[in-house]
XYZ file of C-alpha atoms in Angstrom:
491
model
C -41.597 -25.183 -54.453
C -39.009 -27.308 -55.809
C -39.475 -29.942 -53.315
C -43.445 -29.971 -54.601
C -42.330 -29.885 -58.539
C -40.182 -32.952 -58.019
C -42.744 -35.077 -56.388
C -44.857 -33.984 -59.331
C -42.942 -34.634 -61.759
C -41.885 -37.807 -60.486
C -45.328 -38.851 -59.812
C -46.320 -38.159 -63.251
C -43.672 -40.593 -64.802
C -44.916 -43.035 -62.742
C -48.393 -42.391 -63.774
C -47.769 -43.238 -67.189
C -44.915 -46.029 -66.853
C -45.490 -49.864 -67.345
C -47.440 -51.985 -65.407
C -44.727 -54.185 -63.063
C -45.038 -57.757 -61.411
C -43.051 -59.735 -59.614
C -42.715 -62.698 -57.398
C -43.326 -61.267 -54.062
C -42.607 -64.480 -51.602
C -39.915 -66.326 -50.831
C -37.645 -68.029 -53.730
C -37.789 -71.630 -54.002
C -40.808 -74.280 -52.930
C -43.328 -73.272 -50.852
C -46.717 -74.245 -50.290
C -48.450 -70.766 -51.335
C -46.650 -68.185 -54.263
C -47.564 -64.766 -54.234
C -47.098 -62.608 -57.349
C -48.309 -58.768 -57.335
C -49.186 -56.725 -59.919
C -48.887 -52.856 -59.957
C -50.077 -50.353 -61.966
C -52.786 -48.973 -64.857
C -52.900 -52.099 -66.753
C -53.190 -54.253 -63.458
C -57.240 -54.999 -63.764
C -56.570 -55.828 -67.094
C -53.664 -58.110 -66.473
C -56.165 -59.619 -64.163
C -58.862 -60.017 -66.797
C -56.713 -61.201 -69.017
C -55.451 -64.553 -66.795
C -58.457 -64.950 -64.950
C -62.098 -64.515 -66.655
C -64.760 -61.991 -64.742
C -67.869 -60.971 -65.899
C -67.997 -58.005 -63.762
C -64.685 -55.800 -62.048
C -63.984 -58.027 -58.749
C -65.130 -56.971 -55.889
C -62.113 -54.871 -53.897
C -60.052 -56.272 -51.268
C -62.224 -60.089 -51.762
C -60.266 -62.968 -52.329
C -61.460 -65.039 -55.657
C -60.742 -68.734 -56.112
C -60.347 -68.793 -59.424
C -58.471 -70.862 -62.890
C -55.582 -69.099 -64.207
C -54.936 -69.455 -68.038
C -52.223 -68.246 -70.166
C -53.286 -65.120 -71.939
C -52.465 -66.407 -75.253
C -52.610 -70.487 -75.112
C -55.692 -70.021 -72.894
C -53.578 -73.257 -70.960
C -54.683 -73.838 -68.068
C -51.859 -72.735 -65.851
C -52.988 -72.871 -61.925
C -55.931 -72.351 -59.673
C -55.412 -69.814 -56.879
C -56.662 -67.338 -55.026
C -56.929 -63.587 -56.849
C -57.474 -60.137 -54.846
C -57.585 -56.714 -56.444
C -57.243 -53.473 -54.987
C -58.076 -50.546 -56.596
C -56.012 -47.022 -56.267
C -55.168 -45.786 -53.937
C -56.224 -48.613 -51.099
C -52.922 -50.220 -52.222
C -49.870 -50.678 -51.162
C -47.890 -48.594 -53.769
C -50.876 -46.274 -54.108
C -51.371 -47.567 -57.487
C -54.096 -50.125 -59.008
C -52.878 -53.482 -58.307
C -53.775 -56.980 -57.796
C -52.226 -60.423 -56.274
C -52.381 -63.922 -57.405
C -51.662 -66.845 -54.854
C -50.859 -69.549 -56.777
C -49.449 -73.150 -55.145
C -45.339 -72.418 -54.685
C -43.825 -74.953 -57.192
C -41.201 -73.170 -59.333
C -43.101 -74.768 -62.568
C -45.799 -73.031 -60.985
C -44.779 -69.761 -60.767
C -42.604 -69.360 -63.638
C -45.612 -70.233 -65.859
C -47.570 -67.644 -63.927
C -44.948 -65.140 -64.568
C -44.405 -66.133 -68.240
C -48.207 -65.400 -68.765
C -47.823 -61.894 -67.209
C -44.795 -61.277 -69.500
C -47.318 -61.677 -72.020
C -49.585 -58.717 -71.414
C -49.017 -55.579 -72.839
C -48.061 -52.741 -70.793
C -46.434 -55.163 -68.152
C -42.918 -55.577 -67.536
C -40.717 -57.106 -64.553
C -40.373 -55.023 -61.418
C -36.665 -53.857 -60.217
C -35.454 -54.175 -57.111
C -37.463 -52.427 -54.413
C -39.661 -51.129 -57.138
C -43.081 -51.447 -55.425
C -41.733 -49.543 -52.087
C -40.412 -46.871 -54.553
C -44.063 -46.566 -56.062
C -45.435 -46.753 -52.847
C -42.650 -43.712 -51.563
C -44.230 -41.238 -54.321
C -47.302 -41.807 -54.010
C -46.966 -41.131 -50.221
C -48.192 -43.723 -48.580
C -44.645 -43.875 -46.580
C -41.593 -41.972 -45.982
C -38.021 -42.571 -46.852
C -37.502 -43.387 -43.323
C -40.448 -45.925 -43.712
C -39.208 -47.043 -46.946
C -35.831 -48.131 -45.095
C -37.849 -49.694 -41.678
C -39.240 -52.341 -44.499
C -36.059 -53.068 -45.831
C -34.642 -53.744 -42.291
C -37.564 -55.792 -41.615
C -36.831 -57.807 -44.579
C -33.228 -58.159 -43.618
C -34.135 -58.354 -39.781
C -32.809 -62.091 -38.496
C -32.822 -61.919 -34.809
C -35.855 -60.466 -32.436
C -34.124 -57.093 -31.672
C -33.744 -55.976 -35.641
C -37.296 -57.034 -36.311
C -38.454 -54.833 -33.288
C -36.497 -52.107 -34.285
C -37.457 -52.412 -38.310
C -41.208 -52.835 -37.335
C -40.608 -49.868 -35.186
C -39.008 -47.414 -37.884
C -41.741 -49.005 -40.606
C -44.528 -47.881 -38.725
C -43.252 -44.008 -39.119
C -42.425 -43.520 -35.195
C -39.085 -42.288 -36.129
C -40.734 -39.874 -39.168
C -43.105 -39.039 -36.575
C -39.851 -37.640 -34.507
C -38.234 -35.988 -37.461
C -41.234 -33.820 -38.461
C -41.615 -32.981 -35.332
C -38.142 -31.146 -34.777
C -39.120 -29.787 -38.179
C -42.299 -28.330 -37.582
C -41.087 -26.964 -34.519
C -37.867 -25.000 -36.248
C -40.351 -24.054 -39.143
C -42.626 -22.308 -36.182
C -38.720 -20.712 -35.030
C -38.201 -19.748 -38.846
C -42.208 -18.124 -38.733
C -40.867 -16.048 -35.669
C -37.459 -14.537 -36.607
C -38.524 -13.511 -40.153
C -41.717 -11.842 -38.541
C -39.178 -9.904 -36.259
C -36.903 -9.150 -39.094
C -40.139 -7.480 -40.931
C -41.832 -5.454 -38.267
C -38.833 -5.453 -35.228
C -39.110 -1.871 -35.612
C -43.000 -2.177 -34.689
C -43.274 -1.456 -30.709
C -45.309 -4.515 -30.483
C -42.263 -6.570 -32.018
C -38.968 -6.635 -28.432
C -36.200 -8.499 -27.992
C -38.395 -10.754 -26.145
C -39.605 -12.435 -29.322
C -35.756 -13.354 -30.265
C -35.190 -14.642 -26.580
C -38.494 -16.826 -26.646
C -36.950 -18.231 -30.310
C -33.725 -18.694 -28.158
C -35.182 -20.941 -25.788
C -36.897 -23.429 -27.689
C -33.932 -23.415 -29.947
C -31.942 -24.645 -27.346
C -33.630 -27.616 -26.377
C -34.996 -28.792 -29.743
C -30.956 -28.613 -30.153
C -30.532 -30.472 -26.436
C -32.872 -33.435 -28.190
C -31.357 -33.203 -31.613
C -28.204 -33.981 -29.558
C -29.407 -36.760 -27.118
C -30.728 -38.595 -30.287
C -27.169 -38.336 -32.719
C -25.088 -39.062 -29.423
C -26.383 -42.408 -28.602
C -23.321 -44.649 -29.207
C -24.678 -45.714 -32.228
C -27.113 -48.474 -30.885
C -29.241 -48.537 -33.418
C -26.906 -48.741 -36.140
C -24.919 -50.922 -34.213
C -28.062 -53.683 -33.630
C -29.109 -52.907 -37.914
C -25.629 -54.030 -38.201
C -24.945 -56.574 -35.569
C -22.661 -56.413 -32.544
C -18.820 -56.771 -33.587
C -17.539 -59.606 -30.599
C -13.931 -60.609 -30.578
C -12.627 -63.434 -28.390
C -9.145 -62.978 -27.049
C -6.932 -64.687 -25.088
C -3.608 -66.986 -24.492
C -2.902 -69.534 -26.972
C -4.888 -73.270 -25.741
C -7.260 -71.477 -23.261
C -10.983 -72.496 -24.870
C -11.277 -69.183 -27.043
C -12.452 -72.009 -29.958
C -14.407 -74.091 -27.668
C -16.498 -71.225 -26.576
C -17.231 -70.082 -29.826
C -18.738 -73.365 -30.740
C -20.831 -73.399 -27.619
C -22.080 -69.897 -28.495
C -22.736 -70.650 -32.366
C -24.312 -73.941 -31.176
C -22.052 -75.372 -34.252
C -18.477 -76.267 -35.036
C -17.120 -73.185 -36.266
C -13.542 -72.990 -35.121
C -11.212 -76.316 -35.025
C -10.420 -77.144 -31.382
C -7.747 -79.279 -30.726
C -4.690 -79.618 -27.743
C -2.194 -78.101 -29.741
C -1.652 -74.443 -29.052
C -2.083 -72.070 -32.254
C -4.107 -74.170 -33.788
C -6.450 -70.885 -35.068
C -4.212 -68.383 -37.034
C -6.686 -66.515 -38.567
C -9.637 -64.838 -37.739
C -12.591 -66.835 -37.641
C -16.197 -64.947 -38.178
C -19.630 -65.975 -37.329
C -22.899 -64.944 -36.893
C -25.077 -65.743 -34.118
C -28.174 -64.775 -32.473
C -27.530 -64.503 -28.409
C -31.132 -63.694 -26.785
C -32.203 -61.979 -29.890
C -29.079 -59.922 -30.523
C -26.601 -60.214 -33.894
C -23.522 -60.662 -33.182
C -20.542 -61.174 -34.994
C -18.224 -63.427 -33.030
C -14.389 -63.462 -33.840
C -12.164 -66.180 -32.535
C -8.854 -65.214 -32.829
C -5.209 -66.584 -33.021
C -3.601 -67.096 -29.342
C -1.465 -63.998 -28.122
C 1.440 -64.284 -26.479
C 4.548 -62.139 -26.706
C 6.911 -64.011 -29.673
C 5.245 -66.192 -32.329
C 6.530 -69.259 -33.405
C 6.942 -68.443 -37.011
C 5.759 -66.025 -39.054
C 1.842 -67.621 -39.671
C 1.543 -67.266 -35.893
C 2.847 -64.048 -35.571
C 0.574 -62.642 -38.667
C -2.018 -64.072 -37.050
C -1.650 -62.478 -33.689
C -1.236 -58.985 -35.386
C -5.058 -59.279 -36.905
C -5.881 -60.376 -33.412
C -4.902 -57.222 -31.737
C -5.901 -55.696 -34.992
C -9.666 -57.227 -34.636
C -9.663 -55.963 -30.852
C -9.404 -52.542 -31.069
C -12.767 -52.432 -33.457
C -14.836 -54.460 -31.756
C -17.448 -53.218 -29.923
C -17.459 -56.224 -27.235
C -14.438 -57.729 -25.895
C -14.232 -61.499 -24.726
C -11.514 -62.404 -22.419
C -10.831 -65.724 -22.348
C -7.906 -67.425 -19.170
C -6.527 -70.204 -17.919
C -7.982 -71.264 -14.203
C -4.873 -73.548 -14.014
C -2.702 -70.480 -14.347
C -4.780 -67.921 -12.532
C -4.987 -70.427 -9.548
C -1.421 -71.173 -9.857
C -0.473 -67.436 -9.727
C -3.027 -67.027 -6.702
C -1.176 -69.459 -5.161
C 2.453 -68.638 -5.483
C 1.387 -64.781 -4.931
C -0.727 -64.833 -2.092
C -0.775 -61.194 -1.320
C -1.714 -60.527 -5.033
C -5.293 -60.588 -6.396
C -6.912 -61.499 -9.887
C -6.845 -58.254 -10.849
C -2.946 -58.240 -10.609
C -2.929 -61.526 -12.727
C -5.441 -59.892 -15.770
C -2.876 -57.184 -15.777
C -0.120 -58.980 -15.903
C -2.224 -61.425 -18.632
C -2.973 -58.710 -21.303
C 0.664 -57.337 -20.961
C 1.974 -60.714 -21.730
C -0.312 -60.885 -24.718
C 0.551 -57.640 -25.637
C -2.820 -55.836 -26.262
C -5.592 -53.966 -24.898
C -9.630 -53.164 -23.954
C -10.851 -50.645 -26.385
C -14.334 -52.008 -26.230
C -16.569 -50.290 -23.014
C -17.930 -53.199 -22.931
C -16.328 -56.448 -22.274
C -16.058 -60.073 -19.701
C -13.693 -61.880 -18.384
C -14.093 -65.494 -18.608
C -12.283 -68.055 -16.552
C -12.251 -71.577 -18.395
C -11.597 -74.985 -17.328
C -12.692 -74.567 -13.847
C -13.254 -78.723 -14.188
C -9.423 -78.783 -13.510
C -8.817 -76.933 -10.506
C -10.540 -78.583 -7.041
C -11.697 -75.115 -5.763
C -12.175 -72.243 -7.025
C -10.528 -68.685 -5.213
C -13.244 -66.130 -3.883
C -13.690 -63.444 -6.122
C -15.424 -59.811 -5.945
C -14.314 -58.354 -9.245
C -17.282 -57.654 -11.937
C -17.552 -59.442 -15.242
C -15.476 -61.850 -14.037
C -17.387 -65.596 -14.014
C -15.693 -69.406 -13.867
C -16.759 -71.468 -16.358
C -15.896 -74.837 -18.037
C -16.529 -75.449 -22.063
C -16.162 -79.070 -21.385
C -18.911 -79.673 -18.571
C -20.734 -76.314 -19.165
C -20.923 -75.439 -15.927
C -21.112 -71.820 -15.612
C -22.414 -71.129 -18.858
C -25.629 -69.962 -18.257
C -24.277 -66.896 -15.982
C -22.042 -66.103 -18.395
C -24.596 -66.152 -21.262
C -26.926 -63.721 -19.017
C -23.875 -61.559 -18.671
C -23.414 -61.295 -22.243
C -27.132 -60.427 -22.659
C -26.744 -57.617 -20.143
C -23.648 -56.120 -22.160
C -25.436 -56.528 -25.625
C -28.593 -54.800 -23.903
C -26.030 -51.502 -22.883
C -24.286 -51.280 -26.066
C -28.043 -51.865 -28.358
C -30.453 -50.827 -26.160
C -33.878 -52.264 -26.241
C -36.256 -51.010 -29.211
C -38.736 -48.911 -28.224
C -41.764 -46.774 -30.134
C -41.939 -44.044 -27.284
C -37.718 -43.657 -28.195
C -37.169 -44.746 -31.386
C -33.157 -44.494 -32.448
C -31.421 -43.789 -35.578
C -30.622 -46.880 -37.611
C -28.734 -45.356 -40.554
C -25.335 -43.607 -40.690
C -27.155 -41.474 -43.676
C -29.275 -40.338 -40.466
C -26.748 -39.744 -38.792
C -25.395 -37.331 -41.165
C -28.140 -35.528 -42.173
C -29.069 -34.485 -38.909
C -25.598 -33.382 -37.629
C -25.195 -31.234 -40.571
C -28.720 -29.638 -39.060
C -27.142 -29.371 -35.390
C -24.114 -27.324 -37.183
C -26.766 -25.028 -39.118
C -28.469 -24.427 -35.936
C -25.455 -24.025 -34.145
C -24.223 -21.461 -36.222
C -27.067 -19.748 -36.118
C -27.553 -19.579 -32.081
C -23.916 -18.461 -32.272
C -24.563 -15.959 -34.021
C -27.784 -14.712 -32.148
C -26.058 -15.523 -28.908
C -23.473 -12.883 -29.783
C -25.703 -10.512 -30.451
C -27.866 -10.354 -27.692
C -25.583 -10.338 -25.259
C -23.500 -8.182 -27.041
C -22.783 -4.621 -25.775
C -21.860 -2.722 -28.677
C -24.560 -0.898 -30.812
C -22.905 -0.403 -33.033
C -22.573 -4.223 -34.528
C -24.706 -5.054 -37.359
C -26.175 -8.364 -38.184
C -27.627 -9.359 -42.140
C -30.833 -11.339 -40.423
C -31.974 -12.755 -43.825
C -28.308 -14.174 -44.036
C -28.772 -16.086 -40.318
C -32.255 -17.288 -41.272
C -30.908 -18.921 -44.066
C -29.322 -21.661 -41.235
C -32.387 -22.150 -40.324
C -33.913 -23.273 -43.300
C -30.229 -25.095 -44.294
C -31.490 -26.747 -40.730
C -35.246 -27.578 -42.188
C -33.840 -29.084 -45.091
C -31.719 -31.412 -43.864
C -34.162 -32.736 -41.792
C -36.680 -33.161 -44.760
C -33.951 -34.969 -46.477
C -33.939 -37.661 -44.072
C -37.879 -38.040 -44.697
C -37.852 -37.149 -48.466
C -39.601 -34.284 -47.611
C -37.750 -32.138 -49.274
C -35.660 -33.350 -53.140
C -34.650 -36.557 -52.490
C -33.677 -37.450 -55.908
C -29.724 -38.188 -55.682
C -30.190 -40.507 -52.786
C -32.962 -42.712 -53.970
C -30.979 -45.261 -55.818
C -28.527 -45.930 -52.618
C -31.786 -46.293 -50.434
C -33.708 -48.856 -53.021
C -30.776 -50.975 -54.094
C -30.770 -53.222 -51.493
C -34.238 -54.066 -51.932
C -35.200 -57.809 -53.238
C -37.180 -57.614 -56.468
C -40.812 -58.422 -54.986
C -40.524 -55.392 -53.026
C-alpha cells in the first residue's frame, strides 16, 4: 500500500509540474539538433513556435518555420513531431523539434522555449525520471539507458542495450513472483495448518522451490563481478623489470604515445593510466615503474611501491621479460626451465599475481637468434619493435578479458551495479534466515519447540522487498537522486 501511495503521489506532482525542454543531442556542431519538449504545456509550446491550424497529426514529422514566440523572428526551419500521452517516451505529452545543429541555432531555439509559460529547463536525467513514474521503464531500465549513454566500447553497449530492454527486470520479477507464490503458501498453512487438508507436505513443497530460487539467486550475485567489472572497465597493470618494453607495449596497445620510452632504465616512476578499447573490451591499462629489489633513490623506490601497490588490485596482470635474460639463464642453467626463471623474476622484483587472470610476455625476441621451445601457457615471444608476435598475444588478451567479462547475453543477463549487488544479497540473508529457521524445525525432533510463523514470514517479505527495490517496485524514493545524477541533461 505504501509502495502504491508513493507512486501516486509522485505521479501527481509530476502531473501538475512545469513543462521541461532540453537539448537532447550531442553538444557542439552537428548537422541535425534535437530539442524535446515534455509535459502539459508541450502542444502549446508547439503552437506557440510553429503555426497549425489544426493539432498535428501524432507521431508525423512536419517541415515547418520556427519563430520566436514573442519577436515572431524567424528563428529556423526544421522538422516538428508531436506525440501525445502516453505514446511518449516519458509517458507525458511531448513534442521534438529538429532544427540544423549550429550553436546560434539552437540556443535561439531554446531561448524561444524559455519564453513560454509553464516551460522551464530540464535537470539532469529528468525525462528518464518522468518516463520511470509513469512506468514506461524500471529502475533497472532507467540505469541500462544511462550505461548505454556512457557505453564506449562494443561489450558495454551490448550489455546496456541488454539491461535497457528490461531482460534483467524480467529476471528480478521473476524471483519475486515466485517467493510471493512461497509467501501465498506458508501464510495459508499458518491459517488453516490445523485443517487435515493443510500437512507438512505443503511446508516441504515451499522448501524445495526455496532452495533453488536461492541456488539461482546465488549463481547470479557470485559471478566475479563481470558485469560490473565490463560497466566499469577491466583494471590491467603492466609489470615487469626496469628497460624490458612495459612502455613500448602500452603504446602499441593504446595505438598512441602514452608512456615515454626511452634506453634509460626507470624512465616511468609513476603510474601511467589509459583507456583503451581491446576487441570491444575497456580496459584500463597501467604502466608501471620498473621493479627490482633496491631503488636508486627515493623517486624510484616510491614509484615501485605504487607498482606493487597497483598489482594487487588489478584484475589482469601483464608480465612483461627480458628474452636476452631468459635465454641467457636457459643457457647457463640448462637443467632449469622458464618456469624456474619467472620464479626467480617476480622474487627479484619483489611482488606477486593476485589477478586470476594474467600473461606472460617475452619481449625483444628481435635480439636473440632462436628462440627456446616452450610448453608453458600464457607464455608468448614477442617483439615491440618489429611486432612480431603481437597478434597472438592480442588474441590472448581477448581470451582473458572474455573469462573475467563474459560475453553479454539476453538469455543470461548479469548484474551491472554494486547497488544490485546489495540489494539482492541482503534478500539471500532474509531467505536464508528463514530456511534456517524452517530447516530446524522440520527436522527437528522435539515437540515441544515452538515457532512464531508470522515472525519467519516476515523474511520473506524483507526478501520481496528487496528485490522490488532493485526494480522500484516497491518505495524507491531515497535512492532516486544517486540513480539520476549521472544522467546528461537531455535525458
Amino acid at each position: 500500500m505504501q509502495c502504491n501511495s508513493v507512486k501516486f503521489f509522485a505521479r501527481r506532482c509530476y502531473s501538475t509540474a512545469h513543462t521541461i525542454y532540453s537539448l537532447s543531442s550531442g553538444q557542439g556542431k552537428c548537422g541535425v539538433a534535437v530539442i524535446r519538449v515534455s509535459g502539459r504545456q508541450s502542444l502549446h509550446a508547439l503552437k506557440s513556435l510553429a503555426s497549425f491550424r489544426t493539432d498535428p497529426t501524432p507521431r508525423n514529422a512536419y517541415l515547418k518555420k520556427i519563430y520566436h514566440p514573442e519577436s515572431r523572428e524567424l528563428i529556423d526551419r526544421g522538422l516538428i513531431l508531436w506525440f501525445p500521452a502516453p505514446a511518449s517516451f516519458t509517458g507525458e505529452d511531448s513534442c521534438e523539434l529538429h532544427v540544423h545543429g549550429g550553436r546560434a541555432v539552437v540556443a535561439a531555439t531554446l531561448n524561444a522555449l524559455s519564453c513560454v509559460p509553464g516551460l522551464r529547463p530540464a535537470e539532469p536525467g529528468e525525462f528518464t525520471k518522468r518516463a520511470f513514474y509513469s512506468g514506461k521503464m524500471d529502475l533497472t531500465e532507467a540505469e541500462g539507458i544511462a550505461d548505454l549513454i556512457h557505453a564506449e566500447t562494443e561489450m558495454q553497449r551490448k550489455q546496456a542495450l541488454i539491461q535497457a530492454d528490461g531482460f534483467l527486470s524480467k529476471q528480478y520479477n521473476s524471483w519475486r513472483e515466485r517467493i510471493k507464490k512461497l509467501l501465498a503458501h506458508f501464510e495459508a498453512f499458518i491459517d488453516f495448518g490445523e485443517d487435515e487438508n493443510f500437512s507438512e507436505a505443503i511446508l516441504r513443497d515451499v522448501m524445495r522451490e526455496l532452495e533453488e530460487i536461492v541456488r539461482e539467486m546465488r549463481e547470479h550475485v557470485e559471478d566475479g563481478r563481470r558485469g560490473e567489472i565490463l560497466r566499469q572497465g577491466v583494471r590491467a597493470v603492466i609489470v615487469g623489470a626496469p628497460n624490458v618494453g612495459k612502455s613500448s607495449f602500452i603504446n602499441i596497445l593504446a595505438q598512441r604515445p602514452v608512456s615515454i620510452v626511452t634506453d634509460i632504465a626507470g624512465t616511468t616512476r609513476d603510474i601511467v593510466e589509459t583507456c583503451c578499447n581491446i576487441s570491444g573490451y575497456p580496459v584500463i591499462l597501467s604502466d608501471t615503474a620498473g621493479l627490482r629489489q633496491h631503488g636508486s633513490d627515493i623517486v624510484e623506490t616510491e614509484g615501485m611501491s605504487r607498482a606493487r601497490e597497483c598489482a594487487k588490485y588489478a584484475d589482469f596482470t601483464i608480465i612483461l621479460l627480458d628474452a636476452t635474460q631468459v635465454v641467457k639463464y636457459l643457457q647457463e642453467n640448462p637443467l632449469k626451465t622458464i618456469q624456474h626463471y619467472i620464479e626467480q623474476y617476480l622474487m627479484e622484483m619483489e611482488t606477486e599475481i593476485h589477478s586470476s587472470e594474467f600473461i606472460y610476455l617475452i619481449n625483444k625476441m628481435d635480439l636473440i637468434k632462436e628462440m627456446p621451445k616452450i610448453t608453458e601457457q600464457r607464455l608468448f615471444w614477442i617483439s615491440c619493435k618489429t611486432s612480431v608476435g603481437l597478434s597472438h598475444a592480442i588474441d590472448e588478451l581477448h581470451k582473458s578479458l572474455k573469462n573475467i567479462c563474459g560475453e553479454p547475453s539476453a538469455e543470461s543477463p548479469v548484474l551491472s551495479h554494486a547497488r544490485h549487488r546489495h540489494l539482492l544479497t541482503q534478500a539471500l540473508i532474509h531467505l536464508g534466515t528463514f530456511r534456517d529457521y524452517m530447516s530446524f524445525l522440520l527436522n527437528s525432533t522435539n515437540s515441544s519447540v515452538e515457532l512464531d510463523f508470522a515472525i519467519v514470514a516476515q523474511e520473506i517479505r524483507c526478501a520481496i522487498q528487496s528485490i522490488g527495490r532493485i526494480t522500484g517496485a516497491v518505495n524507491t524514493e531515497e535512492i532516486l537522486d544517486v540513480i539520476f545524477k549521472d544522467f546528461c541533461i537531455g535525458k
